[in-house]
PDB file of C-alpha atoms in Angstrom:
ATOM      1  CA  MET A   8     -23.697 -16.759  42.994  1.00 35.00           C
ATOM      2  CA  THR A   9     -21.071 -15.680  40.444  1.00 41.00           C
ATOM      3  CA  ALA A  10     -19.905 -12.116  39.906  1.00 44.00           C
ATOM      4  CA  GLY A  11     -21.409 -12.278  36.419  1.00 46.00           C
ATOM      5  CA  GLU A  12     -24.834 -13.205  37.764  1.00 45.00           C
ATOM      6  CA  SER A  13     -24.891 -10.447  40.379  1.00 53.00           C
ATOM      7  CA  SER A  14     -23.580  -7.857  37.924  1.00 58.00           C
ATOM      8  CA  GLY A  15     -26.168  -8.983  35.400  1.00 61.00           C
ATOM      9  CA  SER A  16     -28.890  -8.086  37.879  1.00 76.00           C
ATOM     10  CA  VAL A  17     -28.010  -4.405  37.465  1.00 78.00           C
ATOM     11  CA  VAL A  18     -28.334  -4.675  33.697  1.00 79.00           C
ATOM     12  CA  ARG A  19     -31.686  -6.470  34.064  1.00 81.00           C
ATOM     13  CA  ARG A  20     -32.889  -3.695  36.362  1.00 85.00           C
ATOM     14  CA  ILE A  21     -32.021  -1.102  33.723  1.00 84.00           C
ATOM     15  CA  LEU A  22     -33.583  -3.183  30.953  1.00 81.00           C
ATOM     16  CA  LEU A  23     -36.803  -3.619  32.914  1.00 87.00           C
ATOM     17  CA  GLY A  24     -36.906   0.071  33.791  1.00 88.00           C
ATOM     18  CA  SER A  25     -36.474   1.100  30.171  1.00 85.00           C
ATOM     19  CA  GLN A  26     -39.206  -1.303  29.038  1.00 87.00           C
ATOM     20  CA  LEU A  27     -41.594   0.045  31.665  1.00 93.00           C
ATOM     21  CA  ARG A  28     -40.807   3.574  30.534  1.00 91.00           C
ATOM     22  CA  ARG A  29     -41.505   2.696  26.889  1.00 87.00           C
ATOM     23  CA  LEU A  30     -44.806   1.068  27.837  1.00 94.00           C
ATOM     24  CA  ARG A  31     -45.855   4.064  29.923  1.00 95.00           C
ATOM     25  CA  GLU A  32     -44.957   6.593  27.235  1.00 94.00           C
ATOM     26  CA  SER A  33     -46.679   4.569  24.491  1.00 94.00           C
ATOM     27  CA  ARG A  34     -49.936   4.789  26.511  1.00 94.00           C
ATOM     28  CA  GLY A  35     -49.495   8.500  27.180  1.00 95.00           C
ATOM     29  CA  ILE A  36     -49.484   7.975  30.943  1.00 96.00           C
ATOM     30  CA  THR A  37     -47.610  10.452  33.148  1.00 95.00           C
ATOM     31  CA  ARG A  38     -45.114   9.390  35.801  1.00 95.00           C
ATOM     32  CA  GLU A  39     -47.397  10.989  38.374  1.00 95.00           C
ATOM     33  CA  ALA A  40     -50.350   8.808  37.298  1.00 95.00           C
ATOM     34  CA  ALA A  41     -48.144   5.716  37.251  1.00 96.00           C
ATOM     35  CA  GLY A  42     -46.902   6.513  40.743  1.00 94.00           C
ATOM     36  CA  TYR A  43     -50.462   6.951  42.007  1.00 94.00           C
ATOM     37  CA  SER A  44     -51.390   3.489  40.710  1.00 93.00           C
ATOM     38  CA  ILE A  45     -48.733   1.816  42.861  1.00 95.00           C
ATOM     39  CA  ARG A  46     -49.071   4.140  45.866  1.00 93.00           C
ATOM     40  CA  ALA A  47     -45.726   5.798  45.143  1.00 92.00           C
ATOM     41  CA  SER A  48     -44.341   9.175  44.124  1.00 93.00           C
ATOM     42  CA  GLU A  49     -43.450  10.409  40.658  1.00 93.00           C
ATOM     43  CA  SER A  50     -39.782  10.340  41.661  1.00 93.00           C
ATOM     44  CA  LYS A  51     -40.089   6.640  42.596  1.00 93.00           C
ATOM     45  CA  ILE A  52     -41.331   5.891  39.054  1.00 95.00           C
ATOM     46  CA  SER A  53     -38.425   7.899  37.671  1.00 92.00           C
ATOM     47  CA  ARG A  54     -35.925   5.883  39.746  1.00 89.00           C
ATOM     48  CA  MET A  55     -37.565   2.619  38.675  1.00 91.00           C
ATOM     49  CA  GLU A  56     -37.372   3.569  35.007  1.00 89.00           C
ATOM     50  CA  LEU A  57     -33.701   4.456  35.385  1.00 84.00           C
ATOM     51  CA  GLY A  58     -32.998   1.107  37.058  1.00 83.00           C
ATOM     52  CA  ARG A  59     -31.817   2.772  40.263  1.00 80.00           C
ATOM     53  CA  VAL A  60     -34.039   0.808  42.686  1.00 83.00           C
ATOM     54  CA  SER A  61     -35.184  -2.760  43.178  1.00 84.00           C
ATOM     55  CA  PHE A  62     -38.619  -3.861  41.954  1.00 89.00           C
ATOM     56  CA  LYS A  63     -41.522  -5.289  43.923  1.00 91.00           C
ATOM     57  CA  ALA A  64     -43.437  -7.899  41.924  1.00 91.00           C
ATOM     58  CA  ARG A  65     -46.753  -6.338  42.953  1.00 93.00           C
ATOM     59  CA  ASP A  66     -45.675  -2.907  41.662  1.00 94.00           C
ATOM     60  CA  VAL A  67     -44.603  -4.361  38.320  1.00 94.00           C
ATOM     61  CA  GLU A  68     -47.875  -6.297  38.039  1.00 94.00           C
ATOM     62  CA  ASP A  69     -49.931  -3.170  38.766  1.00 95.00           C
ATOM     63  CA  LEU A  70     -47.960  -1.077  36.290  1.00 96.00           C
ATOM     64  CA  LEU A  71     -48.336  -3.710  33.551  1.00 95.00           C
ATOM     65  CA  THR A  72     -52.092  -3.742  34.160  1.00 95.00           C
ATOM     66  CA  LEU A  73     -52.180   0.070  33.998  1.00 96.00           C
ATOM     67  CA  TYR A  74     -50.210  -0.008  30.746  1.00 96.00           C
ATOM     68  CA  GLY A  75     -52.606  -2.505  29.209  1.00 95.00           C
ATOM     69  CA  VAL A  76     -50.219  -5.461  29.062  1.00 94.00           C
ATOM     70  CA  SER A  77     -52.584  -8.428  29.252  1.00 92.00           C
ATOM     71  CA  ASP A  78     -50.651 -11.090  27.353  1.00 92.00           C
ATOM     72  CA  ASP A  79     -49.608 -13.752  29.886  1.00 91.00           C
ATOM     73  CA  ALA A  80     -46.304 -14.526  28.174  1.00 89.00           C
ATOM     74  CA  GLU A  81     -45.260 -10.854  28.069  1.00 90.00           C
ATOM     75  CA  ARG A  82     -46.262 -10.318  31.693  1.00 93.00           C
ATOM     76  CA  GLU A  83     -44.370 -13.424  32.852  1.00 91.00           C
ATOM     77  CA  SER A  84     -41.287 -12.365  30.908  1.00 86.00           C
ATOM     78  CA  LEU A  85     -41.204  -8.936  32.556  1.00 90.00           C
ATOM     79  CA  LEU A  86     -42.001 -10.316  36.009  1.00 89.00           C
ATOM     80  CA  GLY A  87     -39.166 -12.838  35.583  1.00 86.00           C
ATOM     81  CA  LEU A  88     -36.871  -9.955  34.690  1.00 84.00           C
ATOM     82  CA  ALA A  89     -37.963  -8.181  37.899  1.00 87.00           C
ATOM     83  CA  LYS A  90     -37.088 -11.251  39.972  1.00 86.00           C
ATOM     84  CA  GLU A  91     -33.642 -11.553  38.368  1.00 80.00           C
ATOM     85  CA  ALA A  92     -33.073  -7.808  38.787  1.00 79.00           C
ATOM     86  CA  ASN A  93     -33.411  -8.108  42.567  1.00 80.00           C
ATOM     87  CA  VAL A  94     -30.463 -10.472  43.019  1.00 78.00           C
ATOM     88  CA  ALA A  95     -27.975  -8.830  45.387  1.00 74.00           C
ATOM     89  CA  GLY A  96     -24.496  -8.154  44.004  1.00 79.00           C
ATOM     90  CA  TRP A  97     -21.259  -9.252  45.691  1.00 83.00           C
ATOM     91  CA  TRP A  98     -20.443  -5.591  46.330  1.00 83.00           C
ATOM     92  CA  HIS A  99     -23.346  -5.246  48.775  1.00 79.00           C
ATOM     93  CA  SER A 100     -21.093  -6.785  51.412  1.00 87.00           C
ATOM     94  CA  PHE A 101     -18.957  -3.639  51.045  1.00 91.00           C
ATOM     95  CA  GLY A 102     -21.934  -1.387  51.772  1.00 86.00           C
ATOM     96  CA  ASP A 103     -20.093   0.134  54.753  1.00 89.00           C
ATOM     97  CA  VAL A 104     -17.564   1.797  52.414  1.00 91.00           C
ATOM     98  CA  LEU A 105     -19.416   1.814  49.095  1.00 87.00           C
ATOM     99  CA  PRO A 106     -21.663   4.836  48.394  1.00 86.00           C
ATOM    100  CA  GLY A 107     -25.094   3.965  47.035  1.00 78.00           C
ATOM    101  CA  TRP A 108     -24.476   5.973  43.857  1.00 80.00           C
ATOM    102  CA  PHE A 109     -21.347   3.920  43.112  1.00 87.00           C
ATOM    103  CA  GLN A 110     -23.034   0.531  43.578  1.00 82.00           C
ATOM    104  CA  THR A 111     -24.824   0.898  40.254  1.00 81.00           C
ATOM    105  CA  TYR A 112     -21.521   1.547  38.494  1.00 89.00           C
ATOM    106  CA  VAL A 113     -19.808  -1.499  40.017  1.00 89.00           C
ATOM    107  CA  GLY A 114     -22.658  -3.676  38.775  1.00 85.00           C
ATOM    108  CA  LEU A 115     -22.521  -2.176  35.284  1.00 87.00           C
ATOM    109  CA  GLU A 116     -18.730  -2.509  35.169  1.00 92.00           C
ATOM    110  CA  GLY A 117     -19.030  -6.194  35.984  1.00 89.00           C
ATOM    111  CA  ALA A 118     -21.675  -6.752  33.300  1.00 86.00           C
ATOM    112  CA  ALA A 119     -20.002  -4.846  30.453  1.00 91.00           C
ATOM    113  CA  SER A 120     -18.489  -6.554  27.420  1.00 94.00           C
ATOM    114  CA  LEU A 121     -16.373  -3.491  26.564  1.00 97.00           C
ATOM    115  CA  ILE A 122     -14.997  -0.915  29.003  1.00 98.00           C
ATOM    116  CA  ARG A 123     -13.222   2.154  27.645  1.00 98.00           C
ATOM    117  CA  ILE A 124     -11.756   4.775  29.937  1.00 98.00           C
ATOM    118  CA  TYR A 125      -9.804   8.006  29.848  1.00 98.00           C
ATOM    119  CA  GLU A 126      -8.132   8.919  33.140  1.00 98.00           C
ATOM    120  CA  VAL A 127      -6.082  11.991  34.004  1.00 96.00           C
ATOM    121  CA  GLN A 128      -5.742  12.187  37.803  1.00 95.00           C
ATOM    122  CA  PHE A 129      -4.338   8.753  38.640  1.00 97.00           C
ATOM    123  CA  VAL A 130      -4.075   5.209  37.299  1.00 98.00           C
ATOM    124  CA  HIS A 131      -7.571   3.768  36.830  1.00 98.00           C
ATOM    125  CA  GLY A 132      -8.863   1.594  39.678  1.00 97.00           C
ATOM    126  CA  LEU A 133      -8.959  -1.592  37.588  1.00 98.00           C
ATOM    127  CA  LEU A 134      -5.232  -1.197  36.853  1.00 98.00           C
ATOM    128  CA  GLN A 135      -3.941  -0.240  40.308  1.00 98.00           C
ATOM    129  CA  THR A 136      -1.588  -2.350  42.390  1.00 98.00           C
ATOM    130  CA  GLU A 137      -2.562  -2.920  46.005  1.00 98.00           C
ATOM    131  CA  SER A 138       0.150  -0.558  47.286  1.00 98.00           C
ATOM    132  CA  TYR A 139      -0.776   2.178  44.818  1.00 98.00           C
ATOM    133  CA  ALA A 140      -4.498   1.778  45.620  1.00 98.00           C
ATOM    134  CA  HIS A 141      -3.683   2.105  49.323  1.00 98.00           C
ATOM    135  CA  ALA A 142      -1.771   5.334  48.638  1.00 98.00           C
ATOM    136  CA  VAL A 143      -4.626   6.756  46.519  1.00 97.00           C
ATOM    137  CA  VAL A 144      -7.310   5.936  49.098  1.00 97.00           C
ATOM    138  CA  SER A 145      -5.180   7.257  51.972  1.00 96.00           C
ATOM    139  CA  ARG A 146      -4.639  10.541  50.119  1.00 96.00           C
ATOM    140  CA  GLY A 147      -8.320  10.846  49.309  1.00 93.00           C
ATOM    141  CA  ILE A 148      -9.573  10.320  52.878  1.00 93.00           C
ATOM    142  CA  PRO A 149      -6.540  11.168  55.045  1.00 91.00           C
ATOM    143  CA  HIS A 150      -8.284  10.929  58.421  1.00 93.00           C
ATOM    144  CA  ALA A 151     -10.052   7.615  57.803  1.00 94.00           C
ATOM    145  CA  PRO A 152      -9.321   4.680  60.159  1.00 96.00           C
ATOM    146  CA  THR A 153      -6.891   2.079  58.854  1.00 96.00           C
ATOM    147  CA  ALA A 154      -9.670  -0.527  58.782  1.00 96.00           C
ATOM    148  CA  GLU A 155     -11.781   1.629  56.458  1.00 96.00           C
ATOM    149  CA  ILE A 156      -8.871   2.249  54.098  1.00 97.00           C
ATOM    150  CA  ASP A 157      -8.153  -1.488  53.988  1.00 97.00           C
ATOM    151  CA  ARG A 158     -11.832  -2.207  53.178  1.00 97.00           C
ATOM    152  CA  ARG A 159     -11.825   0.300  50.323  1.00 96.00           C
ATOM    153  CA  VAL A 160      -8.637  -1.199  48.898  1.00 97.00           C
ATOM    154  CA  ALA A 161     -10.111  -4.702  49.196  1.00 97.00           C
ATOM    155  CA  LEU A 162     -13.170  -3.561  47.247  1.00 96.00           C
ATOM    156  CA  ARG A 163     -10.952  -2.170  44.489  1.00 96.00           C
ATOM    157  CA  LEU A 164      -8.985  -5.409  44.247  1.00 97.00           C
ATOM    158  CA  GLU A 165     -12.231  -7.384  44.120  1.00 95.00           C
ATOM    159  CA  ARG A 166     -13.420  -5.240  41.204  1.00 96.00           C
ATOM    160  CA  GLN A 167     -10.217  -6.047  39.315  1.00 97.00           C
ATOM    161  CA  LYS A 168     -11.167  -9.740  39.140  1.00 95.00           C
ATOM    162  CA  VAL A 169     -13.529  -8.848  36.285  1.00 95.00           C
ATOM    163  CA  LEU A 170     -10.503  -8.465  33.978  1.00 96.00           C
ATOM    164  CA  VAL A 171      -9.446 -12.093  34.485  1.00 94.00           C
ATOM    165  CA  SER A 172     -12.879 -13.671  34.825  1.00 91.00           C
ATOM    166  CA  GLU A 173     -14.285 -16.280  32.471  1.00 89.00           C
ATOM    167  CA  ARG A 174     -16.306 -13.603  30.679  1.00 89.00           C
ATOM    168  CA  ALA A 175     -13.731 -10.855  30.970  1.00 95.00           C
ATOM    169  CA  PRO A 176     -14.612  -7.698  29.022  1.00 96.00           C
ATOM    170  CA  ARG A 177     -12.361  -5.996  26.534  1.00 98.00           C
ATOM    171  CA  PHE A 178     -10.727  -3.128  28.394  1.00 98.00           C
ATOM    172  CA  HIS A 179      -9.253  -0.168  26.515  1.00 98.00           C
ATOM    173  CA  ALA A 180      -7.598   2.435  28.713  1.00 98.00           C
ATOM    174  CA  VAL A 181      -6.058   5.770  27.803  1.00 98.00           C
ATOM    175  CA  LEU A 182      -4.084   7.281  30.673  1.00 98.00           C
ATOM    176  CA  ASP A 183      -2.875  10.846  30.506  1.00 97.00           C
ATOM    177  CA  GLU A 184       0.853  11.065  31.224  1.00 97.00           C
ATOM    178  CA  ALA A 185      -0.059  13.257  34.210  1.00 96.00           C
ATOM    179  CA  ALA A 186      -1.625  10.228  35.879  1.00 97.00           C
ATOM    180  CA  LEU A 187       1.712   8.417  35.697  1.00 97.00           C
ATOM    181  CA  ARG A 188       3.932  11.285  36.785  1.00 96.00           C
ATOM    182  CA  ARG A 189       1.857  12.296  39.796  1.00 96.00           C
ATOM    183  CA  PRO A 190       3.372  10.323  42.687  1.00 96.00           C
ATOM    184  CA  TYR A 191       1.178   8.302  45.021  1.00 97.00           C
ATOM    185  CA  GLY A 192       3.168   6.544  47.680  1.00 96.00           C
ATOM    186  CA  ASP A 193       6.939   6.313  47.697  1.00 97.00           C
ATOM    187  CA  ARG A 194       9.384   5.490  44.891  1.00 97.00           C
ATOM    188  CA  SER A 195       8.911   1.737  45.185  1.00 98.00           C
ATOM    189  CA  VAL A 196       5.109   2.074  44.975  1.00 98.00           C
ATOM    190  CA  MET A 197       5.345   4.046  41.717  1.00 98.00           C
ATOM    191  CA  GLN A 198       7.918   1.651  40.278  1.00 98.00           C
ATOM    192  CA  GLY A 199       5.694  -1.303  41.116  1.00 98.00           C
ATOM    193  CA  GLN A 200       2.699   0.412  39.523  1.00 98.00           C
ATOM    194  CA  LEU A 201       4.534   1.136  36.263  1.00 98.00           C
ATOM    195  CA  ARG A 202       5.850  -2.444  36.077  1.00 98.00           C
ATOM    196  CA  HIS A 203       2.307  -3.706  36.647  1.00 98.00           C
ATOM    197  CA  LEU A 204       1.007  -1.564  33.775  1.00 98.00           C
ATOM    198  CA  ILE A 205       3.691  -2.905  31.441  1.00 98.00           C
ATOM    199  CA  GLU A 206       2.854  -6.487  32.432  1.00 98.00           C
ATOM    200  CA  ILE A 207      -0.954  -6.220  32.368  1.00 97.00           C
ATOM    201  CA  SER A 208      -0.901  -4.406  29.012  1.00 97.00           C
ATOM    202  CA  GLU A 209       0.250  -7.686  27.447  1.00 97.00           C
ATOM    203  CA  GLN A 210      -3.025  -9.345  28.490  1.00 97.00           C
ATOM    204  CA  SER A 211      -5.051 -10.212  25.366  1.00 96.00           C
ATOM    205  CA  ASN A 212      -8.243  -8.416  26.440  1.00 98.00           C
ATOM    206  CA  ILE A 213      -6.456  -5.247  27.586  1.00 98.00           C
ATOM    207  CA  THR A 214      -5.325  -2.356  25.404  1.00 98.00           C
ATOM    208  CA  LEU A 215      -3.349   0.355  27.179  1.00 98.00           C
ATOM    209  CA  GLN A 216      -2.316   3.684  25.699  1.00 98.00           C
ATOM    210  CA  VAL A 217      -0.761   6.770  27.254  1.00 98.00           C
ATOM    211  CA  MET A 218      -1.475  10.286  26.000  1.00 97.00           C
ATOM    212  CA  PRO A 219       1.949  11.946  26.321  1.00 96.00           C
ATOM    213  CA  PHE A 220       2.622  15.534  27.339  1.00 95.00           C
ATOM    214  CA  SER A 221       4.525  15.952  24.075  1.00 93.00           C
ATOM    215  CA  PHE A 222       1.278  15.729  22.076  1.00 92.00           C
ATOM    216  CA  GLY A 223       0.067  18.989  23.616  1.00 91.00           C
ATOM    217  CA  GLY A 224      -3.647  19.798  23.777  1.00 90.00           C
ATOM    218  CA  HIS A 225      -5.886  16.858  22.923  1.00 93.00           C
ATOM    219  CA  ALA A 226      -9.492  15.660  22.691  1.00 90.00           C
ATOM    220  CA  GLY A 227      -9.791  14.726  26.372  1.00 92.00           C
ATOM    221  CA  GLU A 228     -10.029  18.333  27.534  1.00 91.00           C
ATOM    222  CA  SER A 229     -13.315  17.724  29.419  1.00 91.00           C
ATOM    223  CA  GLY A 230     -11.648  15.322  31.875  1.00 95.00           C
ATOM    224  CA  SER A 231     -11.900  11.669  32.845  1.00 97.00           C
ATOM    225  CA  PHE A 232     -14.796   9.485  31.687  1.00 98.00           C
ATOM    226  CA  THR A 233     -15.785   5.855  31.209  1.00 98.00           C
ATOM    227  CA  MET A 234     -17.773   4.241  28.398  1.00 98.00           C
ATOM    228  CA  LEU A 235     -19.538   0.920  28.933  1.00 96.00           C
ATOM    229  CA  ARG A 236     -20.975  -1.411  26.302  1.00 95.00           C
ATOM    230  CA  PHE A 237     -23.057  -4.488  27.078  1.00 90.00           C
ATOM    231  CA  PRO A 238     -23.724  -7.809  25.326  1.00 85.00           C
ATOM    232  CA  GLU A 239     -27.490  -7.136  25.459  1.00 78.00           C
ATOM    233  CA  SER A 240     -28.411  -5.564  22.121  1.00 75.00           C
ATOM    234  CA  ASP A 241     -31.316  -3.591  23.555  1.00 72.00           C
ATOM    235  CA  LEU A 242     -29.175  -1.842  26.171  1.00 79.00           C
ATOM    236  CA  SER A 243     -27.473   1.306  24.897  1.00 84.00           C
ATOM    237  CA  ASP A 244     -23.892   2.313  25.641  1.00 91.00           C
ATOM    238  CA  ILE A 245     -23.500   4.295  28.859  1.00 92.00           C
ATOM    239  CA  VAL A 246     -21.090   7.132  29.624  1.00 94.00           C
ATOM    240  CA  TYR A 247     -20.159   7.326  33.310  1.00 94.00           C
ATOM    241  CA  LEU A 248     -18.949  10.615  34.775  1.00 95.00           C
ATOM    242  CA  GLU A 249     -17.868  10.436  38.407  1.00 93.00           C
ATOM    243  CA  GLN A 250     -18.124  13.431  40.713  1.00 90.00           C
ATOM    244  CA  LEU A 251     -17.144  13.950  44.336  1.00 87.00           C
ATOM    245  CA  THR A 252     -20.451  12.910  45.911  1.00 86.00           C
ATOM    246  CA  SER A 253     -22.427  11.494  42.994  1.00 87.00           C
ATOM    247  CA  ALA A 254     -22.190  10.391  39.379  1.00 88.00           C
ATOM    248  CA  LEU A 255     -23.848  10.978  36.012  1.00 90.00           C
ATOM    249  CA  TYR A 256     -24.928   8.187  33.673  1.00 87.00           C
ATOM    250  CA  LEU A 257     -25.483   9.382  30.097  1.00 89.00           C
ATOM    251  CA  ASP A 258     -27.291   7.138  27.617  1.00 85.00           C
ATOM    252  CA  LYS A 259     -28.872   9.583  25.158  1.00 87.00           C
ATOM    253  CA  ARG A 260     -27.621   8.691  21.701  1.00 90.00           C
ATOM    254  CA  GLU A 261     -26.373  12.172  20.814  1.00 95.00           C
ATOM    255  CA  GLU A 262     -24.458  12.568  24.093  1.00 95.00           C
ATOM    256  CA  VAL A 263     -22.885   9.120  23.858  1.00 95.00           C
ATOM    257  CA  ALA A 264     -21.896   9.882  20.250  1.00 97.00           C
ATOM    258  CA  GLN A 265     -19.951  12.960  21.364  1.00 97.00           C
ATOM    259  CA  TYR A 266     -17.951  10.937  23.877  1.00 97.00           C
ATOM    260  CA  GLU A 267     -17.479   8.227  21.257  1.00 97.00           C
ATOM    261  CA  ARG A 268     -15.819  10.783  18.969  1.00 97.00           C
ATOM    262  CA  VAL A 269     -13.553  12.007  21.775  1.00 97.00           C
ATOM    263  CA  MET A 270     -12.571   8.450  22.690  1.00 98.00           C
ATOM    264  CA  ARG A 271     -11.833   7.591  19.071  1.00 98.00           C
ATOM    265  CA  ARG A 272      -9.560  10.651  18.746  1.00 98.00           C
ATOM    266  CA  LEU A 273      -7.748   9.735  21.966  1.00 98.00           C
ATOM    267  CA  HIS A 274      -7.143   6.242  20.587  1.00 97.00           C
ATOM    268  CA  GLU A 275      -5.898   7.639  17.277  1.00 97.00           C
ATOM    269  CA  ASP A 276      -3.679  10.340  18.765  1.00 97.00           C
ATOM    270  CA  SER A 277      -2.041   8.307  21.547  1.00 97.00           C
ATOM    271  CA  PRO A 278       0.972   6.058  20.879  1.00 97.00           C
ATOM    272  CA  ASP A 279      -0.026   2.464  20.138  1.00 97.00           C
ATOM    273  CA  PRO A 280       0.264  -0.207  22.879  1.00 97.00           C
ATOM    274  CA  SER A 281       3.811  -1.188  21.915  1.00 97.00           C
ATOM    275  CA  GLU A 282       5.004   2.421  21.907  1.00 98.00           C
ATOM    276  CA  THR A 283       3.134   2.968  25.151  1.00 98.00           C
ATOM    277  CA  ARG A 284       5.105   0.170  26.811  1.00 98.00           C
ATOM    278  CA  ASP A 285       8.307   1.901  25.660  1.00 97.00           C
ATOM    279  CA  LEU A 286       7.021   5.143  27.185  1.00 97.00           C
ATOM    280  CA  LEU A 287       6.264   3.348  30.456  1.00 97.00           C
ATOM    281  CA  ARG A 288       9.742   1.822  30.514  1.00 97.00           C
ATOM    282  CA  GLY A 289      11.195   5.303  29.981  1.00 96.00           C
ATOM    283  CA  LEU A 290       9.193   6.680  32.915  1.00 95.00           C
ATOM    284  CA  LEU A 291      10.326   3.760  35.050  1.00 95.00           C
ATOM    285  CA  GLN A 292      13.948   4.743  34.393  1.00 94.00           C
ATOM    286  CA  LEU A 293      13.243   8.262  35.659  1.00 91.00           C
ATOM    287  CA  ILE A 294      11.886   7.225  39.076  1.00 87.00           C
TER     288      ILE A 294
END
């Protein structure tokens, strides 16, 4: 199984959930009534429609019957989607260190055709060197066993393979200068991280910009966020907001549009990639 196939299963889960929601709403059926028809709770229907859980073929069949979908071709198409949506992702093998709420994000990240991020606390995970990642994880969970820290770092490095895969997404990152000046690890770790950023920013599918302190206040005042776009035309862009013990996924058009405007301003106001490399070289001289 390829990373693309397993990541695609997350997208298919979300697509199926959204189609089931549209069918339910078009028939005027409540989530409670839908849940009753498959011997489940209203919250289970909500999780299904958000693509947060796997699908049982029998549940999908019963829901399609409830929603009046009798056309064989349409039923087979949606049941096929359910089967594909249940393919386990590569990240499931990291279940011992990967929170359930983050598994959805890893799948979406791997399936995206465009990833745009703004990061203020530290260098984004997809751009971290192994030594820097180790320093970040160690700082975040200082009393964790060495084996757990190593597993978390290995997961991060595995995620990074998406940027050099056959179907690598376009990746546009804006890092606040604070993320580069805040030391993680010793001098050599920070030097290695800055050199890595300079090198990887030359990759054709990667655009890296730094929002410098000298610009002053800027559009990213609300903090770090990620925007994901997918090749499937019927799947909307998603804004991912990570919290300490959970995450928010925003897909309402008006909310996504607000983050789109902020991201566009960050792109416009930050030095271009060439100037950013000069800025990184300047920071490297200071360490």
